[in-house]
Coordinates of C-alpha atoms in Angstrom, one line a residue:
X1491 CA -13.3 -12.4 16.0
X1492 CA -12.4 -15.8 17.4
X1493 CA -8.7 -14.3 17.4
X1494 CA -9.4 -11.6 19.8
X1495 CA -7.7 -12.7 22.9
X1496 CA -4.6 -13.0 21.3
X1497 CA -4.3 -9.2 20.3
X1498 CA -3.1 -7.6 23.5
X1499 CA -0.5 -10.4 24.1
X1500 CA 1.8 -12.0 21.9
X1501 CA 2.0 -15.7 22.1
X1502 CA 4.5 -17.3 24.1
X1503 CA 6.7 -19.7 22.2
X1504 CA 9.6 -20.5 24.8
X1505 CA 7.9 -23.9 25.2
X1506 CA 6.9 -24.5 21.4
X1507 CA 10.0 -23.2 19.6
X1508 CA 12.3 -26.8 20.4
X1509 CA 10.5 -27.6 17.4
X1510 CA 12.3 -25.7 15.4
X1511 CA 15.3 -27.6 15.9
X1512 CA 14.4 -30.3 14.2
X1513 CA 13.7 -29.0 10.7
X1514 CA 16.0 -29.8 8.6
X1515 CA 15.9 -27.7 4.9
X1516 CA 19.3 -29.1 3.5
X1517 CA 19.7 -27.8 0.3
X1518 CA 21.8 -30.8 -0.7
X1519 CA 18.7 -33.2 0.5
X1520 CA 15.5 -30.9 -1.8
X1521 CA 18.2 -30.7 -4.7
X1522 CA 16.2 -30.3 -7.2
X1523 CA 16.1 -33.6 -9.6
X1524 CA 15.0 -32.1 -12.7
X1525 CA 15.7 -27.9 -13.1
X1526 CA 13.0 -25.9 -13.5
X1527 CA 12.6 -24.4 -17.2
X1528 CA 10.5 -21.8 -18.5
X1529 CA 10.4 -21.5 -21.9
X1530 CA 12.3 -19.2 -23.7
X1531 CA 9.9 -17.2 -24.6
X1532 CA 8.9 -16.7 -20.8
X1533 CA 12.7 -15.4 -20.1
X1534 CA 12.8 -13.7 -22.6
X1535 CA 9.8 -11.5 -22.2
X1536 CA 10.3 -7.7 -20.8
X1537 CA 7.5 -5.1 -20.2
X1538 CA 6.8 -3.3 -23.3
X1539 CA 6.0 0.6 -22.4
X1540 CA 3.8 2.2 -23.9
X1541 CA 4.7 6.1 -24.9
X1542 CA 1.1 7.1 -23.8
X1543 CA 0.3 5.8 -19.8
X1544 CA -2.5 3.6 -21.5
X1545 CA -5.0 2.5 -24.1
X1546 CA -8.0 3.3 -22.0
X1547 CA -10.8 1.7 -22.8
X1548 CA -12.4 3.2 -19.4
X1549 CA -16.2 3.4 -18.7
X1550 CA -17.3 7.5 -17.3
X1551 CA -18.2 5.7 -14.4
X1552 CA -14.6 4.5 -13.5
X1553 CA -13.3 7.9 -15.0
X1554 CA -16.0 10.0 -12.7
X1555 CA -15.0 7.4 -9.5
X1556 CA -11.4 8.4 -9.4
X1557 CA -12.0 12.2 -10.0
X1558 CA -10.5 14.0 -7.5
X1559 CA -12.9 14.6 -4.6
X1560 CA -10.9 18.1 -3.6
X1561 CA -12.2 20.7 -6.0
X1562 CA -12.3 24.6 -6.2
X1563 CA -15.2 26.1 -7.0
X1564 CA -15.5 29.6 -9.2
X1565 CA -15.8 31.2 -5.7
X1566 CA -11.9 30.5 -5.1
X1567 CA -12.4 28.2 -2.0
X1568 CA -11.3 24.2 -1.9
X1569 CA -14.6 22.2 -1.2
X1570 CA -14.4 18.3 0.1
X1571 CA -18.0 16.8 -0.8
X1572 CA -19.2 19.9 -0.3
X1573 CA -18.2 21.1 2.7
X1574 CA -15.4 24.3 2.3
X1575 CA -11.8 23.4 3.6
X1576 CA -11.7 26.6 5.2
X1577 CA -14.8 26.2 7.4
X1578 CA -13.6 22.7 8.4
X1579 CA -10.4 24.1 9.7
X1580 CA -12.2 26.6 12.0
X1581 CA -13.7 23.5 13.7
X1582 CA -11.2 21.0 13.6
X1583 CA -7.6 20.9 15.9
X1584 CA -5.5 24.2 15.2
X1585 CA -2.3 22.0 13.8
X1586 CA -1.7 20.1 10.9
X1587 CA -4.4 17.5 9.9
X1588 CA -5.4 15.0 7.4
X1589 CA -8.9 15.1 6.0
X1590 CA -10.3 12.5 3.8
X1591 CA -13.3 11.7 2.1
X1592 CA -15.0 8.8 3.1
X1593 CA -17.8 8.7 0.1
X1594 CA -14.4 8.5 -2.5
X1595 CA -13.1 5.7 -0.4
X1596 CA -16.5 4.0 -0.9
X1597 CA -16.3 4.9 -4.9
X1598 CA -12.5 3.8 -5.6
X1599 CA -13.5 0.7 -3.7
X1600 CA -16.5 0.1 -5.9
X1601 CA -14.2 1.5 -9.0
X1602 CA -12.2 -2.3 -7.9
X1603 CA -15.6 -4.5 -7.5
X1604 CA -17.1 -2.9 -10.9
X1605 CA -13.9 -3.9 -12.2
X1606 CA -13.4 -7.2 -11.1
X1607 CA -17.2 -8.7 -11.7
X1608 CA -16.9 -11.9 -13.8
X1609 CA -13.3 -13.1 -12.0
X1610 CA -13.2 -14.8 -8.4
X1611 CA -10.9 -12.2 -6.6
X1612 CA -10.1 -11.1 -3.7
X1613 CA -9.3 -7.1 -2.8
X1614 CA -6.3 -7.6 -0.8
X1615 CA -6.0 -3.7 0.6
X1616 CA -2.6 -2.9 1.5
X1617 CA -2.5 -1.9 5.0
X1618 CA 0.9 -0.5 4.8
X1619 CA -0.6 2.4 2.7
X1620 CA -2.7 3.6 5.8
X1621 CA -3.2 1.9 9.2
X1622 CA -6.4 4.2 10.3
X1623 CA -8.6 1.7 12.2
X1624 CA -11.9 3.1 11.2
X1625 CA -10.4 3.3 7.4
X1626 CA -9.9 -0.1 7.9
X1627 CA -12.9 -1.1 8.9
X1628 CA -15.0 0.9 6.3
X1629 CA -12.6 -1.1 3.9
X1630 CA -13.9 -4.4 5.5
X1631 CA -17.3 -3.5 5.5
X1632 CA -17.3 -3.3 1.8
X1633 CA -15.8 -6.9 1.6
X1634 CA -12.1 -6.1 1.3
X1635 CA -9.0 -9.0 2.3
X1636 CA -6.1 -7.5 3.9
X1637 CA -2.7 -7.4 2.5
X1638 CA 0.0 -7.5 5.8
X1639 CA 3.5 -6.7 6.1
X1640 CA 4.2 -7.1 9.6
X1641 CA 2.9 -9.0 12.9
X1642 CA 1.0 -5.6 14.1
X1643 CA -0.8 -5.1 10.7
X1644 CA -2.5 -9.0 10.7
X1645 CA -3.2 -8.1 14.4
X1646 CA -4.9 -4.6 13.9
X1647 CA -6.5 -6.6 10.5
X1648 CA -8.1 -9.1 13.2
X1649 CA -9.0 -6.0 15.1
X1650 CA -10.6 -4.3 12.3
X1651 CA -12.6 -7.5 11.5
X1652 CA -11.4 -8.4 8.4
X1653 CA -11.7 -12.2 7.6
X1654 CA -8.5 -13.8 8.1
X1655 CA -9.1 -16.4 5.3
X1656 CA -8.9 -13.1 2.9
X1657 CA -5.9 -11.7 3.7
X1658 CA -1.9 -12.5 2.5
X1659 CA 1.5 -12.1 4.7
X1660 CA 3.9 -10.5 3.0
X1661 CA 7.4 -9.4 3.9
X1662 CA 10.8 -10.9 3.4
X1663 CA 11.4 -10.8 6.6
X1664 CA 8.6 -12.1 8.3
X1665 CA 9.3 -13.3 12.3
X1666 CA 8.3 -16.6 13.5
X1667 CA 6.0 -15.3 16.2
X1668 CA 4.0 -13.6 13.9
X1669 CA 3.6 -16.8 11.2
X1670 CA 2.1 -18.8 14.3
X1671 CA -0.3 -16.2 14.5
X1672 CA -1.1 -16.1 10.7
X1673 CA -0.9 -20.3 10.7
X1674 CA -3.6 -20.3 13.4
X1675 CA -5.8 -17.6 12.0
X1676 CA -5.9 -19.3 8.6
X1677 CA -4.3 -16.5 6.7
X1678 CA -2.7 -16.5 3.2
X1679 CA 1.4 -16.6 3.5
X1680 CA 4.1 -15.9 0.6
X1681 CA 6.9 -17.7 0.4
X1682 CA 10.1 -15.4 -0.2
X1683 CA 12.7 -17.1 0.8
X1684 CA 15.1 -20.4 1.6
X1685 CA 15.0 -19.2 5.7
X1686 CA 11.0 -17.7 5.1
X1687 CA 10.2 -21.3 4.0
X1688 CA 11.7 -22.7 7.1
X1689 CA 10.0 -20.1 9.6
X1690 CA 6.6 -21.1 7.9
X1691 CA 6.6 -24.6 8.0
X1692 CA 8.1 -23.9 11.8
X1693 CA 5.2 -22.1 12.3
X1694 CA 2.8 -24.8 11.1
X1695 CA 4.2 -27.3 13.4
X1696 CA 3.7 -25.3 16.5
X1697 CA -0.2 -24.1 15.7
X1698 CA -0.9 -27.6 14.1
X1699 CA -2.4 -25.9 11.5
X1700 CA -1.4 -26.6 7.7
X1701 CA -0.6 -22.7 5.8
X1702 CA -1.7 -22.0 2.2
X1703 CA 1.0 -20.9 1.0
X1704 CA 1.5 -18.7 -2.4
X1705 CA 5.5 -18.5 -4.0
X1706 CA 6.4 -14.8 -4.7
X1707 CA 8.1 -14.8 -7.8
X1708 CA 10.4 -12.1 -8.6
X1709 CA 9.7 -12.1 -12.2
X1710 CA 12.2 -9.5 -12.9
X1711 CA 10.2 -6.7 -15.0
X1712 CA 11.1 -3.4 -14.5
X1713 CA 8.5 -0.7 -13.6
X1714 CA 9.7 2.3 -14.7
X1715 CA 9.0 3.7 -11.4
X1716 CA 11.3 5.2 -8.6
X1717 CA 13.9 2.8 -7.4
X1718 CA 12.8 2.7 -3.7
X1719 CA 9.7 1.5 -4.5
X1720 CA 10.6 -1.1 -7.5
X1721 CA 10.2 -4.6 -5.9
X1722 CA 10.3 -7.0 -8.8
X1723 CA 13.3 -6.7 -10.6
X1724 CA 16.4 -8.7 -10.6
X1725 CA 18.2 -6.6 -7.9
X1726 CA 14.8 -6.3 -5.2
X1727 CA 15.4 -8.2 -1.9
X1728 CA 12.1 -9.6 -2.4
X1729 CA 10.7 -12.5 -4.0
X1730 CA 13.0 -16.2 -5.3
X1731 CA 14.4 -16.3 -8.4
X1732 CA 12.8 -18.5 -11.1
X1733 CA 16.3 -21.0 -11.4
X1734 CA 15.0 -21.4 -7.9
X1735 CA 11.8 -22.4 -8.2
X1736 CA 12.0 -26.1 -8.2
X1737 CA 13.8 -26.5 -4.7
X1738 CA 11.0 -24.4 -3.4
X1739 CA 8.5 -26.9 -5.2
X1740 CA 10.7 -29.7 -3.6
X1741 CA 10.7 -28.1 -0.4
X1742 CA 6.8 -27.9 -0.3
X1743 CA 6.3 -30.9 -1.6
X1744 CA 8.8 -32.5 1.5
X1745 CA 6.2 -31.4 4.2
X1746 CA 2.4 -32.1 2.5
X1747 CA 1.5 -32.0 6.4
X1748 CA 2.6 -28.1 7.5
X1749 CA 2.2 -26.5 3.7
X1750 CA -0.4 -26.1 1.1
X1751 CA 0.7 -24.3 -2.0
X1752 CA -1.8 -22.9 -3.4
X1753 CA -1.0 -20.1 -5.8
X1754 CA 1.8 -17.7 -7.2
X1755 CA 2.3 -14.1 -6.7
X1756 CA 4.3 -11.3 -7.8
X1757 CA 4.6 -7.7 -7.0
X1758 CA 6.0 -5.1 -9.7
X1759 CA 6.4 -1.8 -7.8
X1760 CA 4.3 1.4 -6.7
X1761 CA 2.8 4.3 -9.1
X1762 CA 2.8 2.6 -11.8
X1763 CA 0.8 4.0 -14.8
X1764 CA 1.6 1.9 -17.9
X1765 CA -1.1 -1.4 -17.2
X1766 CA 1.3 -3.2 -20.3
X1767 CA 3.7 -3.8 -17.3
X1768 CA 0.7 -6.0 -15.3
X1769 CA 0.1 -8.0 -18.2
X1770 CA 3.9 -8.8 -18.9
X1771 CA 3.7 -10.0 -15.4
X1772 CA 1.1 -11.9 -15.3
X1773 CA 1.9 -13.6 -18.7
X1774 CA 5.5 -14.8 -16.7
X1775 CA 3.1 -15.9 -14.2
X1776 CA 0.8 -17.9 -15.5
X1777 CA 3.6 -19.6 -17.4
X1778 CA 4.8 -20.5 -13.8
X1779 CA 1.5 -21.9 -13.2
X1780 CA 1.0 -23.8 -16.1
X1781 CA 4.7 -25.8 -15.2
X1782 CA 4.0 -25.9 -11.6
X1783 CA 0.7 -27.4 -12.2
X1784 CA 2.3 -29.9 -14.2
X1785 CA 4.2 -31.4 -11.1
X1786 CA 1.0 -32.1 -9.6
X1787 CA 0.1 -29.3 -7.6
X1788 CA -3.6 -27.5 -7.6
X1789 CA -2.7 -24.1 -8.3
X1790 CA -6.0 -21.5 -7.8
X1791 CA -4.5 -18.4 -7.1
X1792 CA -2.6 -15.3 -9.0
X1793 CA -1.6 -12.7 -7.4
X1794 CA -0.6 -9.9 -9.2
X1795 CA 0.3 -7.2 -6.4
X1796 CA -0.7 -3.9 -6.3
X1797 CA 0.9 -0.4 -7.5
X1798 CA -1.5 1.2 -9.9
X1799 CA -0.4 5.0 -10.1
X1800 CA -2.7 7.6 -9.2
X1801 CA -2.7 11.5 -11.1
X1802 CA -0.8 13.1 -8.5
X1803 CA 0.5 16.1 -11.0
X1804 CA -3.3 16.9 -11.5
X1805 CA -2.6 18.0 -14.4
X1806 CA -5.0 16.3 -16.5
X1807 CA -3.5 13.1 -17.6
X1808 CA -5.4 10.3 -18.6
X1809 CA -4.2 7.3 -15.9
X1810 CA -5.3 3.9 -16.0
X1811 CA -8.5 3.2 -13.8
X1812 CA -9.0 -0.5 -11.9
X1813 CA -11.0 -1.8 -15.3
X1814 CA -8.2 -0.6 -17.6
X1815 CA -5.6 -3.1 -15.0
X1816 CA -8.1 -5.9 -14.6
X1817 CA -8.8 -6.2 -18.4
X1818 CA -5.1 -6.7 -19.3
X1819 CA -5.2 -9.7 -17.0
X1820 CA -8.6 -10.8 -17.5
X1821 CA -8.7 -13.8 -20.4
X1822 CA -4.8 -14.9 -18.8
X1823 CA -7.1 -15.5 -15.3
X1824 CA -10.1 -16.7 -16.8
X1825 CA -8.1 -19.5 -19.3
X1826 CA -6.5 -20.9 -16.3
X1827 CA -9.5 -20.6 -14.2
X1828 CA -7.7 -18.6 -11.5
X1829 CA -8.9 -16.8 -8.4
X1830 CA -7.5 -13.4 -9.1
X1831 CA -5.7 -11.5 -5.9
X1832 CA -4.9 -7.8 -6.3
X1833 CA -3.0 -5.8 -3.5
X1834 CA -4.1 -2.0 -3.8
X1835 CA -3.2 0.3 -1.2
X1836 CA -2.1 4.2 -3.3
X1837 CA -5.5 3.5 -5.5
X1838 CA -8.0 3.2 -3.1
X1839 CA -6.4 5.2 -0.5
X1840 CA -4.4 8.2 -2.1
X1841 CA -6.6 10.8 -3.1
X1842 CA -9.6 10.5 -1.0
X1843 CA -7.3 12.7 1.5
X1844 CA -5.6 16.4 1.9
X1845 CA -2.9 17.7 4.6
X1846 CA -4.6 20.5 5.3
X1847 CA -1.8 23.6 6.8
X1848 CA -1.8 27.0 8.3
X1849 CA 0.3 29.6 6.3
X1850 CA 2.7 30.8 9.1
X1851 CA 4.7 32.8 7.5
X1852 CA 6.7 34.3 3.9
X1853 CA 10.0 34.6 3.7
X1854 CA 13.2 35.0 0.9
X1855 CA 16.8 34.8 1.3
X1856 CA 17.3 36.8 -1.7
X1857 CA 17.2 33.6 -4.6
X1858 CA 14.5 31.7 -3.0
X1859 CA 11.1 32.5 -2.1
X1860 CA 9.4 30.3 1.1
X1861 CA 6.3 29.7 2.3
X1862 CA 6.7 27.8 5.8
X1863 CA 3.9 26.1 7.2
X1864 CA 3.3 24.2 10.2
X1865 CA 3.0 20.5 8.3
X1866 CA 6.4 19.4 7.7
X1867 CA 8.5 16.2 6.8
X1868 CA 7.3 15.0 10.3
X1869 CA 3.6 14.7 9.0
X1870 CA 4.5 13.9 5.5
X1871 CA 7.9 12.8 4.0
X1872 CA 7.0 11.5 0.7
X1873 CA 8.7 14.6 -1.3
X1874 CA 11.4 14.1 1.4
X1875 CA 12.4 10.3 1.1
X1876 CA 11.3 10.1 -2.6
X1877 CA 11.6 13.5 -3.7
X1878 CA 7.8 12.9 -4.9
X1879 CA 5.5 15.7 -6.1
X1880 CA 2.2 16.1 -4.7
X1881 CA -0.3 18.8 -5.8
X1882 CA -0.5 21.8 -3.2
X1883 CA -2.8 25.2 -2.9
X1884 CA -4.6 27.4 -1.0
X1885 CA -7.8 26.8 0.5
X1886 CA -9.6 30.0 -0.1
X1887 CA -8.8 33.0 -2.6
X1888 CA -6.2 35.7 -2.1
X1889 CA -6.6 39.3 -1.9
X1890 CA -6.6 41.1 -5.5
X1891 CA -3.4 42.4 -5.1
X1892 CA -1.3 39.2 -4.1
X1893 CA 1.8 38.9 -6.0
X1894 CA 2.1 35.4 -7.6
X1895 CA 5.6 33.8 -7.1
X1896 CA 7.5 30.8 -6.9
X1897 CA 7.9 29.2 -3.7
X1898 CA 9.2 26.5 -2.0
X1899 CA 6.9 25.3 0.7
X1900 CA 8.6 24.3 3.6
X1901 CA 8.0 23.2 7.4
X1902 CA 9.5 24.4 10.5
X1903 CA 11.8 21.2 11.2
X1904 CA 15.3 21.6 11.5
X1905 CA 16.4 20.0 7.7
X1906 CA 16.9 21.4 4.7
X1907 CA 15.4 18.1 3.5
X1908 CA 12.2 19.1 5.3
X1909 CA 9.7 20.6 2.4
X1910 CA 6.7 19.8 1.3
X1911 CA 6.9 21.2 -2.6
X1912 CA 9.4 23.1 -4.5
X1913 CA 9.0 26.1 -7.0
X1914 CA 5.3 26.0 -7.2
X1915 CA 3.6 29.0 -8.2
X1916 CA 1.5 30.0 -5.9
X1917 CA 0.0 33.7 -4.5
X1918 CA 1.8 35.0 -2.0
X1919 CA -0.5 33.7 0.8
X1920 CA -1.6 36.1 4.3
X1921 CA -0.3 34.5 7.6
X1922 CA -2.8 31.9 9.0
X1923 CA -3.9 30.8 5.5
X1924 CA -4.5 27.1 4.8
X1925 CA -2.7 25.5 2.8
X1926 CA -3.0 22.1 1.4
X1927 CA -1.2 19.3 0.3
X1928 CA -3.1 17.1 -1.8
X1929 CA -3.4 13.1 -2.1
X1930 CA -2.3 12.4 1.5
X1931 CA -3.9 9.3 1.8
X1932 CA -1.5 6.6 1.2
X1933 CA 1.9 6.6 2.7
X1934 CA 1.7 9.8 4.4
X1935 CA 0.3 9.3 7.7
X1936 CA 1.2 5.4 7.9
X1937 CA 4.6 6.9 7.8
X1938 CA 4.9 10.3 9.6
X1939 CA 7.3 10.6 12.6
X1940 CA 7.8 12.4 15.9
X1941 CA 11.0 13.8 14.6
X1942 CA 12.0 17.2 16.0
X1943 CA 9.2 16.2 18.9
X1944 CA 6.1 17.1 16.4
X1945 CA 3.4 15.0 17.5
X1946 CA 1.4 13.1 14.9
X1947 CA -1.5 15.0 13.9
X1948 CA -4.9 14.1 13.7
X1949 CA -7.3 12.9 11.3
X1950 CA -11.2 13.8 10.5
X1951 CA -12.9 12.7 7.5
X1952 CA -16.3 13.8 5.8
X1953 CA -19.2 11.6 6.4
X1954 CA -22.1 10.5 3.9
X1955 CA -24.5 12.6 5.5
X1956 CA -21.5 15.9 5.1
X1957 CA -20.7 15.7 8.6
X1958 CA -16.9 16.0 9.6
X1959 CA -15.8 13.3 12.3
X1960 CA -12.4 12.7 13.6
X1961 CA -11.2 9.2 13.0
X1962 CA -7.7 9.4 14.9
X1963 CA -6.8 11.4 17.8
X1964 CA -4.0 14.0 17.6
X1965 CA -0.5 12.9 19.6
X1966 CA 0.0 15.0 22.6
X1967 CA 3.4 15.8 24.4
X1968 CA 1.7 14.5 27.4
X1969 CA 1.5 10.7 24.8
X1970 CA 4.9 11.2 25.1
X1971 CA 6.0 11.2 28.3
X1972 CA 4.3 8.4 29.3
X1973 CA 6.4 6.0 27.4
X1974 CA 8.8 7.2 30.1
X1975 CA 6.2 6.5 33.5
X1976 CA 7.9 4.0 35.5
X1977 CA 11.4 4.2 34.9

């Protein structure tokens, strides 16, 4: 990877950054001359739910592909491609760990290429979902872009392999040190802002390389999904409002030698399972295009995020698969003659993985039955932050006479807020039993903690031939205290 010297030091801008000074992005010099219009019937379009999550009109092949690769057999034990949970843990660290599924990476990716044939698209995968290097690179070896949300991700993407000229910056935030990187590398960049705008084309000057730039459009359709993890609605920090879009176009337009804009994106929101909502979107967007394309520029690219919701209830519901989302797009795409950009991180990631747990111990406090565990909040605080529900159970079958209850399982940190599940029925497990949590994958080890000093656990995952390697080393107290050598 030509940008390979670059990843163990950051660039030094003390020299470079005087340029920065002499940008000027005066509102009152880009007013825009003539205000940007949709039509009214582009305003005045909302996402139209449907009661049922969709119309499928889903192949078995896409249906079999997202199956869940975790299943229990009539023998009572939990089986990942074969290979029984229980027998796993006897080999693998004795602490909390995540196990994945590498062939059901390989098939949910596929589920996306099978999907997409006919459109030319790019498979942005969402970093932010799961950082695991060797995930990564499995991802790249398949042909996936890279979707980045920070200056570490695009560098660890460049580590990984991935080809630069596939992946997108996201972020409203994004630091200027970190767009020189992405300007030189030749990466894909959203504009989200009036001071994002300015870092970028600051960024152009001092690599001396011109940025394709995409606008993200906060087209203002509501999700229907948790508030945390809505990002296109009116009230999101992300994304410029469409009364703003034509002093962005102005602003491009002012420096033809540092920017290059070259598509429109939006993103809705996370676990969503109504695919009406991608169309509404995408309808806004290509509206957008259309006008934008009007003033000249050569539009190519819609990107229409990520956030397709996976069956994390297991409970039999019939979710929308990749083909069900790319056909509600499809003709929009194809009429405009668009390269299609999708961001998927939960939906290729999610349920290819379990937190597998040791059972150790049962208690009540006269209302409330608990199971505690060693996995905690530390290792996975989706039903913490979100209050989300993920699927748990044991791993192997209880004795004849365990009492069935309803539990709350819980870790050992210090926090009431620290359980994994509430009032799940469950037999009343031996001490030592494993316990899993199920559909780990995304947003689970990308965001566990060292809180209460837990170290981040490790990761193995089962390999085409049924092998188990480990992908990521457990932390060790002894990781620690080295941040602390030398001071």
């Amino acid at each position: 990877m030509a940008a390979s010297h670059i990843l163990s030091q950051p660039p030094s801008f003390s020299k470079s950054l005087k340029y920065r000074s002499k940008l000027s992005l005066n509102p009152s010099i880009l007013k825009a001359t003539v205000p940007f219009k949709p039509t009214s019937r582009t305003l005045n379009l909302r996402a139209v739910l449907s009661q049922n999550p969709a119309k499928t009109i889903t192949s078995d092949t896409q249906t079999q592909k997202f199956q869940h690769c975790f299943t229990k057999s009539e023998d009572g034990h939990l089986y990942c491609e074969g290979l029984r949970v229980e027998d796993v843990m006897e080999t693998a660290e004795k602490r909390p760990f995540y196990l994945y599924s590498k062939l059901q990476i390989t098939r949910n990716v596929e589920a996306y290429r099978e999907a997409l044939e006919g459109l030319n698209s790019i498979i942005g995968y969402a970093i932010k979902a799961n950082n695991n290097l060797k995930i990564l690179e499995h991802l790249r070896s398949m042909g996936c872009g890279a979707v980045l949300v920070s200056g570490n991700e695009l560098r660890l993407a460049l580590r990984a392999g991935f080809d630069p000229t596939r992946c997108i910056f996201n972020g409203n935030g994004k630091l200027l040190e970190d767009l020189v990187l992405a300007a030189q590398e030749g990466v894909f960049v959203n504009i989200d802002s009036e001071f994002d705008l300015e870092n970028i084309v600051s960024a152009a000057r001092i690599s001396g390389k011109k940025v394709n730039v995409l606008l993200r459009i906060n087209p203002d359709v509501d999700p229907q999904v948790h508030p945390y993890i809505s990002t296109g609605n009116k009230n999101s920090k992300f994304g410029i409002r469409n009364e703003k879009l034509q002093w962005f176009l102005d602003a491009v337009k002012a420096h033809p030698n540092e920017l290059k804009l070259v598509g429109a994106h939006c993103h809705l929101g996370s676990t969503i399972t109504k695919v009406d909502i991608f169309r509404d979107a995408a309808v806004l967007m290509v509206n957008y295009i259309d006008q934008i394309r009007e003033q000249g520029f050569e539009i190519n690219y819609l990107n229409i995020g990520g956030g397709l919701g996976i069956d994390y209830y297991h409970a039999g519901a019939v979710l929308p698969t990749p083909r069900d989302l790319i056909d509600t797009v499809r003709e929009l795409v194809l009429s405009r003659n668009l390269h299609l950009i999708i961001e998927p991180g939960r939906s290729l990631i999610a349920n290819t993985c379990c937190l597998v747990n040791r059972v150790t111990g049962v208690k009540t406090n006269g209302t409330k039955n608990f199971i505690v565990i060693d996995g905690s909040m530390a290792e996975l605080i989706r039903p913490s932050l979100y209050d989300a529900y993920q699927h748990i159970e044991l791993v192997s079958p209880s004795p004849p006479d365990a009492e069935t209850s309803t539990f709350d399982v819980v870790g050992p940190v210090c926090e009431s807020a620290d359980f994994l599940g509430k009032d799940r029925e469950l037999p009343t497990p031996a001490r030592g039993a494993g316990l899993v949590v199920h559909d780990a994958g995304a947003y689970c080890m990308s965001m566990a903690s060292t809180y209460n000093l837990k170290m981040r656990p490790p990761e193995y995952w089962v390999e085409e031939d049924g092998s188990v390697a480990k992908i990521r080393h457990g932390e060790t107290f002894e990781d620690h205290l080295r941040y602390f050598e030398g001071l």
